[in-house]
Each structure stands twice: as structure tokens, then as C-alpha cells.
PDB file of C-alpha atoms in Angstrom:
ATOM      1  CA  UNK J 458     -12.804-124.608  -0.509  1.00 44.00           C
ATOM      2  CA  UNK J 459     -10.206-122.601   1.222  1.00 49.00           C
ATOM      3  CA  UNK J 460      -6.824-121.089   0.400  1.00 65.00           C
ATOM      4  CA  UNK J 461      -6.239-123.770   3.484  1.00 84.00           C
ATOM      5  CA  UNK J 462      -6.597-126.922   1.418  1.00 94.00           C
ATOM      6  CA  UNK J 463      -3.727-127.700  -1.275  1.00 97.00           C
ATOM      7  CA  UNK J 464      -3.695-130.604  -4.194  1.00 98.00           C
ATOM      8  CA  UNK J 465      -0.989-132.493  -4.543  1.00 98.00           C
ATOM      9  CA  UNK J 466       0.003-135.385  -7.192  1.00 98.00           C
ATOM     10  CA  UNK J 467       2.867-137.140  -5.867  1.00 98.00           C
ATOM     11  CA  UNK J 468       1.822-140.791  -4.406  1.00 97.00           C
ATOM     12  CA  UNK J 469       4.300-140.504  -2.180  1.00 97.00           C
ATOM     13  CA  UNK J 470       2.476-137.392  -0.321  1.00 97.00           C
ATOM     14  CA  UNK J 471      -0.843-139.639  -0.172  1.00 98.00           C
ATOM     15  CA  UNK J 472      -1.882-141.917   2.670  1.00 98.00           C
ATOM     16  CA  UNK J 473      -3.137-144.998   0.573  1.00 98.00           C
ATOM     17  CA  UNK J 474      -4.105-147.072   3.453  1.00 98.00           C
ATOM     18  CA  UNK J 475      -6.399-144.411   4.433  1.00 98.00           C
ATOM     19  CA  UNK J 476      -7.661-144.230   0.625  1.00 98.00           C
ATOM     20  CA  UNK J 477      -7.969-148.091   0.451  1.00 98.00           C
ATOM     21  CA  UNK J 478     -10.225-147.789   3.486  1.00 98.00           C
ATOM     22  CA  UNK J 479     -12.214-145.065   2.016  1.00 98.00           C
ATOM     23  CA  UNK J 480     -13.160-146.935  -1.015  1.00 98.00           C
ATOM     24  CA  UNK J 481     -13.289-150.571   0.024  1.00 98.00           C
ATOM     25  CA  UNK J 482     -15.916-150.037   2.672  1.00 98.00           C
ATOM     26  CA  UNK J 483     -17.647-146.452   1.860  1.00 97.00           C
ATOM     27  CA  UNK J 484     -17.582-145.912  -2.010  1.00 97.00           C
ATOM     28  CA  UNK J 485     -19.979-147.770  -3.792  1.00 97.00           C
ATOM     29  CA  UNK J 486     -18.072-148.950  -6.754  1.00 96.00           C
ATOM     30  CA  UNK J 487     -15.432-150.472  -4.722  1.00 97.00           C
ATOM     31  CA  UNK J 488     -16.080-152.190  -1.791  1.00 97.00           C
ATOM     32  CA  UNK J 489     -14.529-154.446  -0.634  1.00 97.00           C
ATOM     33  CA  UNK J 490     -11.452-153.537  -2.871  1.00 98.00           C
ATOM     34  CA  UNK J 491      -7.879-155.337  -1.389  1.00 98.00           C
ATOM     35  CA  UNK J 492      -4.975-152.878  -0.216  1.00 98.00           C
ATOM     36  CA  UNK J 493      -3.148-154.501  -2.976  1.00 98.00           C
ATOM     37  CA  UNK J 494      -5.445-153.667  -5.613  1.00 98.00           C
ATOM     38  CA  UNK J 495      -5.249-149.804  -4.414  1.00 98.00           C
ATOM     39  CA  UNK J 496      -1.817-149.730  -4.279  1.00 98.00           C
ATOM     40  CA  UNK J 497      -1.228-150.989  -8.184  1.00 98.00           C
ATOM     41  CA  UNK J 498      -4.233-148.861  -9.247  1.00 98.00           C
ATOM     42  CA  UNK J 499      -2.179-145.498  -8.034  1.00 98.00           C
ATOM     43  CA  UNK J 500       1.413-146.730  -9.179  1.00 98.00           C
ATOM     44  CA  UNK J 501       0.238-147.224 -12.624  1.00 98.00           C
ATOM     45  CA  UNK J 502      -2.089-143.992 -12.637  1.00 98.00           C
ATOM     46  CA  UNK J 503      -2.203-140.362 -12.360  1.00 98.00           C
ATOM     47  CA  UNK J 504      -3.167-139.608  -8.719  1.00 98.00           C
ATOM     48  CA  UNK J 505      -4.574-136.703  -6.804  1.00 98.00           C
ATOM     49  CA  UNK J 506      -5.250-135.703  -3.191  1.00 98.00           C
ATOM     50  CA  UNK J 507      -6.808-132.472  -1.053  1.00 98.00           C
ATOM     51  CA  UNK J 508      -5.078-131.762   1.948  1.00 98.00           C
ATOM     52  CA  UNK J 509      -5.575-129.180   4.824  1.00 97.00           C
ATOM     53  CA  UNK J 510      -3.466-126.969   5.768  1.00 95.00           C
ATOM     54  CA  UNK J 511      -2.061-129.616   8.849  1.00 95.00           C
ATOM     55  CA  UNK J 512      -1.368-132.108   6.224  1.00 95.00           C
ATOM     56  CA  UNK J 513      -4.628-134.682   7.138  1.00 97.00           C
ATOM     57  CA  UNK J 514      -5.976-136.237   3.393  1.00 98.00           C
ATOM     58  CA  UNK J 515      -9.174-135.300   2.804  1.00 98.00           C
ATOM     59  CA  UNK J 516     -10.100-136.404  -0.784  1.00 98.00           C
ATOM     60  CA  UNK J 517      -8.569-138.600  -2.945  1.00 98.00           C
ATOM     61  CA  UNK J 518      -9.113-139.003  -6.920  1.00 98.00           C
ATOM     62  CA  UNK J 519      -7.270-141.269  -9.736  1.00 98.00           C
ATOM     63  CA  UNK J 520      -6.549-140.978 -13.594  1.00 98.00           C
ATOM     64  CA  UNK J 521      -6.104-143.961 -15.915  1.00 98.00           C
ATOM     65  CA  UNK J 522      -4.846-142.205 -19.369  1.00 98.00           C
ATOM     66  CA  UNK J 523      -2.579-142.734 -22.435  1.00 98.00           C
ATOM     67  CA  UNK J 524      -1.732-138.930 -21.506  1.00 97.00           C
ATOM     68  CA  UNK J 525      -2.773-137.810 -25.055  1.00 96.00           C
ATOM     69  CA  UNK J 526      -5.817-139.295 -26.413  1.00 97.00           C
ATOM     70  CA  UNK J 527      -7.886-140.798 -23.582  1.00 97.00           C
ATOM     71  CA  UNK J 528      -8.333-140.652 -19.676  1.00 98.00           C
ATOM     72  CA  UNK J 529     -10.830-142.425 -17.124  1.00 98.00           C
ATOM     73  CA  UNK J 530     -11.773-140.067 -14.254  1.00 98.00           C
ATOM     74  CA  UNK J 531     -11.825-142.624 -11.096  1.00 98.00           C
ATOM     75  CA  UNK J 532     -12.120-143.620  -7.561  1.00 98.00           C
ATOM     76  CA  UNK J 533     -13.487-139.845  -6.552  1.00 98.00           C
ATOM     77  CA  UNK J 534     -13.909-139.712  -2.856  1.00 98.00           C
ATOM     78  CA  UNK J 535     -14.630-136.408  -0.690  1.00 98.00           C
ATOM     79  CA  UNK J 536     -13.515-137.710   3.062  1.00 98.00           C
ATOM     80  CA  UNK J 537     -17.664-137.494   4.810  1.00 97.00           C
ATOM     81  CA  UNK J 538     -16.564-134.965   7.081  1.00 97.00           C
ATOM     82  CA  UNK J 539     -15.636-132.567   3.958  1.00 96.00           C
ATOM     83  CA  UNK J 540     -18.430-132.995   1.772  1.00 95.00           C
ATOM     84  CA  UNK J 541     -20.383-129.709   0.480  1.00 93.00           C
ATOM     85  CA  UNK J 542     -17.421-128.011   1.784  1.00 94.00           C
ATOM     86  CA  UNK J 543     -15.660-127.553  -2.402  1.00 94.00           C
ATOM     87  CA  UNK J 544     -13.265-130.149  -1.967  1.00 96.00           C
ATOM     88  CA  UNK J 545     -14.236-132.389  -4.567  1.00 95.00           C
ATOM     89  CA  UNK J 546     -15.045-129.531  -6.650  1.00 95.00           C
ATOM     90  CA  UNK J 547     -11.652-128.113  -6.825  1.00 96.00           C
ATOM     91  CA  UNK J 548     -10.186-131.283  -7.127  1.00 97.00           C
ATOM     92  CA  UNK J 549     -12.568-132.345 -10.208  1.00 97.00           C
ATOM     93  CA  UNK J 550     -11.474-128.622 -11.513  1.00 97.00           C
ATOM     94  CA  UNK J 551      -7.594-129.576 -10.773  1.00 97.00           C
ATOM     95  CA  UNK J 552      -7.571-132.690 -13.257  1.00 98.00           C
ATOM     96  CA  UNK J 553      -9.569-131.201 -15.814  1.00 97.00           C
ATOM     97  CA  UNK J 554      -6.849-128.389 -15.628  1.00 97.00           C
ATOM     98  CA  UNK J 555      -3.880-131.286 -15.615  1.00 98.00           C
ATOM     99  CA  UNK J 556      -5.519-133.453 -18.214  1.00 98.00           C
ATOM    100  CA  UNK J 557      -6.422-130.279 -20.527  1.00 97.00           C
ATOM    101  CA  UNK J 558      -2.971-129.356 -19.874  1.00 98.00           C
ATOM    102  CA  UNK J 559      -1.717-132.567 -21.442  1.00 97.00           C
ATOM    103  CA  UNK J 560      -3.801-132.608 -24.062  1.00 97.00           C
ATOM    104  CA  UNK J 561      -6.003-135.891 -23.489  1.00 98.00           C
ATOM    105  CA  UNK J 562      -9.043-135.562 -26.077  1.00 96.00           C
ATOM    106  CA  UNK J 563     -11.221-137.731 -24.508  1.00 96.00           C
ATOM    107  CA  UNK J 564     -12.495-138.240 -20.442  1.00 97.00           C
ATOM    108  CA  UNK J 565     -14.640-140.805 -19.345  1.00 97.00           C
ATOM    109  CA  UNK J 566     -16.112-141.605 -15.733  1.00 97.00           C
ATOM    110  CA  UNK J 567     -18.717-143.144 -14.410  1.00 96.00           C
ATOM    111  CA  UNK J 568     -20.923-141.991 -11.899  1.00 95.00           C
ATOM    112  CA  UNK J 569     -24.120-142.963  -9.875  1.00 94.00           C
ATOM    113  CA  UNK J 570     -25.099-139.860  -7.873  1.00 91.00           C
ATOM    114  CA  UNK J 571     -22.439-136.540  -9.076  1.00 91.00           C
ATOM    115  CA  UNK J 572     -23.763-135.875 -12.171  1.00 93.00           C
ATOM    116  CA  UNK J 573     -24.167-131.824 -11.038  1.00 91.00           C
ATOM    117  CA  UNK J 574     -20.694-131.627  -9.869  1.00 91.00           C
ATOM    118  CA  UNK J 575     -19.294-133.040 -13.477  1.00 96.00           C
ATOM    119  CA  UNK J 576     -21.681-131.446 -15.761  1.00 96.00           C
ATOM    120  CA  UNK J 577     -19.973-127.906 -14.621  1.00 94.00           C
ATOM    121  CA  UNK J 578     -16.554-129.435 -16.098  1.00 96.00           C
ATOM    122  CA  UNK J 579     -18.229-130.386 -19.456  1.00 95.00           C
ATOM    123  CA  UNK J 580     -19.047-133.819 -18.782  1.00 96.00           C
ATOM    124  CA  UNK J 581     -21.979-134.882 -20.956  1.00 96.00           C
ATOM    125  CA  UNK J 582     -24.180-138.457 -21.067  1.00 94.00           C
ATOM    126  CA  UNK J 583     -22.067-140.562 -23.527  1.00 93.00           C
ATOM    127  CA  UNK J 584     -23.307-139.497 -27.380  1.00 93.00           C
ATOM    128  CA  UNK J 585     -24.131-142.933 -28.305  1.00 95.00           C
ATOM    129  CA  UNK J 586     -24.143-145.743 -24.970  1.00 93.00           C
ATOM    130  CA  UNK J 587     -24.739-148.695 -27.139  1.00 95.00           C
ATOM    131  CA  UNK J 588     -21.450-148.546 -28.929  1.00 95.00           C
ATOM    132  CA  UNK J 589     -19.800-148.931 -26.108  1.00 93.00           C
ATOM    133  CA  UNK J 590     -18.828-152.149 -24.747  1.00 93.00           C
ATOM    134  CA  UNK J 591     -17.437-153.889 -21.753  1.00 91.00           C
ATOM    135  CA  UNK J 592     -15.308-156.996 -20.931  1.00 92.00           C
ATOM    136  CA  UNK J 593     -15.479-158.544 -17.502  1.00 91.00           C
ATOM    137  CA  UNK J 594     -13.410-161.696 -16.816  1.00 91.00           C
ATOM    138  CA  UNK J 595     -14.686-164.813 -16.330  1.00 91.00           C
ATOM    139  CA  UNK J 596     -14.780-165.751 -12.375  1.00 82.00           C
ATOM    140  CA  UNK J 597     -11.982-168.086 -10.893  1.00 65.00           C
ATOM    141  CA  UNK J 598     -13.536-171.618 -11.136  1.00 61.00           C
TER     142      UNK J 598
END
């Protein structure tokens, strides 16, 4: 990446419509997510964003975190058009910095297909997966 691309973590700066359409019809783990659903995600989490130097968005990623003992790396997307470029590298490597800054002992995420860019930030397959547990509602009847 380029002295021409800056982060930035104010959710005001970031174009969530373009976000929301990055993730609910390109991003694997999201599709078909509602505008609404983006929009609470990022008010109630730690966001960042990679923009060129003209200002266009060109990656997007979000934090859910007590900010001191836990954090959950999500909704990581590199705009297609910047991919293999750094982007998401530096922006992986700007909220390690910001959560290492705070603190946070603990970062999950979950990925499918980016293990090689998160293994150079210390992520490591989870110790022991099978005490680990999740919880997914029961569907609207």
C-alpha cells in the first residue's frame, strides 16, 4: 500500500451504503445482510476504512470488543479492484495496532480463505475448538 491510502475510524467518514453492498452481495459470510443490520453493526462497534488519496472507500473492517479483555475481528472486505494491492494488510496491521493499544487480551475472527494474511499478525487455529460453543436463534415461526 501507498503513502496514498489513509485509515480512518470515524463512521461518519465511511460510506456504509457502499459497505452494506459490499458485504450483502460479495462477502461470503454476509449476504444478503439488510442496510439496517450494517448500520447497527458499525454504531455499536469499532470501525475502520482505507481510503485513497481522492477520498473513494476502498476497504472496510469492524471490531466487536469489551475494549479490554476481548475483540471479534469482522466483516473484512478489500474493495475487488484493490486486492493484492496491501490494503487489507495495512488495515489488518492498523487494528492489531488499535486493539494492542487498548489492551484487549484476546482476538477472535473467523475466516474461510485469509488465513496467510492473519497468521503474520499472530493469529493462530483456536487452542482447543471444542470448547467453544455457539448459540443461533431459533427461526421466526
Amino acid at each position: 500500500m501507498t503513502d496514498q491510502h489513509e485509515i480512518r475510524t470515524d463512521v461518519a467518514d465511511m460510506d456504509l451504503d457502499l459497505v452494506h453492498r459490499w458485504l450483502s452481495t460479495d462477502a461470503y459470510w454476509s449476504m444478503g445482510r439488510s442496510r439496517e443490520a450494517v448500520g447497527t453493526a458499525a454504531e455499536h462497534s469499532l470501525n475502520f476504512a482505507t481510503f485513497t488519496a481522492d477520498g473513494q472507500q476502498v476497504a472496510y473492517a469492524r471490531v466487536v470488543t469489551d475494549r479490554a479483555n476481548f475483540a471479534w475481528l469482522c466483516d473484512v472486505y478489500v474493495d475487488r479492484a484493490h486486492r493484492g494491492t496491501g490494503v487489507g494488510t495495512r488495515l489488518v496491521a492498523a487494528v492489531a495496532e488499535h486493539l494492542d493499544a487498548l489492551g484487549v487480551k484476546r482476538t477472535l475472527l473467523a475466516t474461510r480463505d485469509a488465513h496467510e494474511v492473519y497468521s503474520g499478525f499472530g493469529f493462530t487455529p483456536l487452542p482447543d475448538p471444542t470448547m467453544w460453543m455457539v448459540r443461533t436463534p431459533p427461526a421466526a415461526g
